[in-house]
Short mmCIF file of C-alpha atoms and ligand atoms in Angstrom, two decimals:
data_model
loop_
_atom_site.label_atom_id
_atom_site.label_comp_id
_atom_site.label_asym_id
_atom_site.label_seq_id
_atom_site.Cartn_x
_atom_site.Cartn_y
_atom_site.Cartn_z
CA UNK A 1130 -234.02 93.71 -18.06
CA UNK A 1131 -232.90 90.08 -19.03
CA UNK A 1132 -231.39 89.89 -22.25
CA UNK A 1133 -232.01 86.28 -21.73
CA UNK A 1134 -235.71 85.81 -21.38
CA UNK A 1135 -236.34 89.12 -21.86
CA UNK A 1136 -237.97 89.05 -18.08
CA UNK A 1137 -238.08 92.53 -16.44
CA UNK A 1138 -236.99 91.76 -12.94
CA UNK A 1139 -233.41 91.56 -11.55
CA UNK A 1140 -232.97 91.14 -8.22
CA UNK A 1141 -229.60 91.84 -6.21
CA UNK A 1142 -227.68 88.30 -5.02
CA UNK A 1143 -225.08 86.88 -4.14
CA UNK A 1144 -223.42 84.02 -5.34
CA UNK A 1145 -220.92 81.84 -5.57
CA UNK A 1146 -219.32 82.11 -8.74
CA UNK A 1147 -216.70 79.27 -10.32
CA UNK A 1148 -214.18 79.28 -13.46
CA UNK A 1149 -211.88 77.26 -15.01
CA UNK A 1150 -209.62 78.46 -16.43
CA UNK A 1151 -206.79 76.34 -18.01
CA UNK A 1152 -206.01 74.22 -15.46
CA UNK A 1153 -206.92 76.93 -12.74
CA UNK A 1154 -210.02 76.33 -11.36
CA UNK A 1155 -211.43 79.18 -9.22
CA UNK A 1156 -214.06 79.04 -7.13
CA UNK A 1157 -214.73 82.97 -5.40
CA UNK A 1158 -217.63 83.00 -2.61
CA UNK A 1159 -220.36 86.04 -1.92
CA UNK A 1160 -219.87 87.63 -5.26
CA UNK A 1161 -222.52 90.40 -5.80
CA UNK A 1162 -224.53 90.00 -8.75
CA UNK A 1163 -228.09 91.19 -9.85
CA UNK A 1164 -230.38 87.42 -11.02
CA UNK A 1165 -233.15 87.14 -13.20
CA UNK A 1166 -236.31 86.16 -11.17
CA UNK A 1167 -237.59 84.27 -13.78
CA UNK A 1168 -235.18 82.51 -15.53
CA UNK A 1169 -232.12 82.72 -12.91
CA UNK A 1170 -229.57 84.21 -15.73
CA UNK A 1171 -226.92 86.11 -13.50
CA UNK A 1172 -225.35 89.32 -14.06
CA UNK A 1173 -221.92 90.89 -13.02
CA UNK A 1174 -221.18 94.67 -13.12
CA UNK A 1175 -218.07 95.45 -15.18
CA UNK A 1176 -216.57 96.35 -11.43
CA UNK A 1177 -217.26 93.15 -10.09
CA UNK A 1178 -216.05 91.60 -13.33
CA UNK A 1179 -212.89 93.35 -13.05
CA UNK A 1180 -212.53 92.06 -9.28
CA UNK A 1181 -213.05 88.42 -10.19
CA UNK A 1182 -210.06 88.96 -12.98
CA UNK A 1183 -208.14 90.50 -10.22
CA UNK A 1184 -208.78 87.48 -7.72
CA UNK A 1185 -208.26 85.08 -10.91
CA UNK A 1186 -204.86 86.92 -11.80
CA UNK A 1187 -203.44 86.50 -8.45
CA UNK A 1188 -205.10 82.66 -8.31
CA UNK A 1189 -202.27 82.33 -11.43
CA UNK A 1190 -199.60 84.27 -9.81
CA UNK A 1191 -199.95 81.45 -6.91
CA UNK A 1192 -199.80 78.96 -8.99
CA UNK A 1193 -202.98 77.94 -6.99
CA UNK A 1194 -204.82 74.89 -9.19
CA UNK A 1195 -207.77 75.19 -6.84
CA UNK A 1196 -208.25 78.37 -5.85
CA UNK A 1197 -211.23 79.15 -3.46
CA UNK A 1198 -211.10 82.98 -2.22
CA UNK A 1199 -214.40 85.31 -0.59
CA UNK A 1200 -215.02 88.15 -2.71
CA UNK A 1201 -213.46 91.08 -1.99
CA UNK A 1202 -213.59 94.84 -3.55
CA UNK A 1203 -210.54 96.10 -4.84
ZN1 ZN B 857 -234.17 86.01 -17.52
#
């Protein structure tokens, strides 16, 4: 359930998920993620969450200041 608007349906997506961070901004496309039908609130698993720190990590290592990657599983 949303702990949003409290709404009771999530539906799996996908999106396109962007972060700055510093002056890194990273933009990672197709990221899976379940969205609240009624108030569009999105949700990452704690693996998904752990890839996008991955794909940010490495955006870093590049020294990549716009960083646009797909998603990927580790
Ligand atoms: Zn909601």
């Amino acid at each position: 359930m949303c702990s949003y608007c409290c709404g009771k349906e999530l539906k799996e997506f996908t999106t396109t998920y962007a972060a700055v961070l510093g002056k890194y901004t990273i933009i990672i496309k197709n990221v899976p993620c379940l969205e609240c039908v009624q108030c569009e609130e999105k949700y990452y698993s704690d693996e998904v969450m752990q890839n996008i720190e991955r794909i940010a990590t490495k955006a870093k290592e590049l020294n990549s200041e716009l960083f646009v990657a797909e998603y990927k599983a580790a």
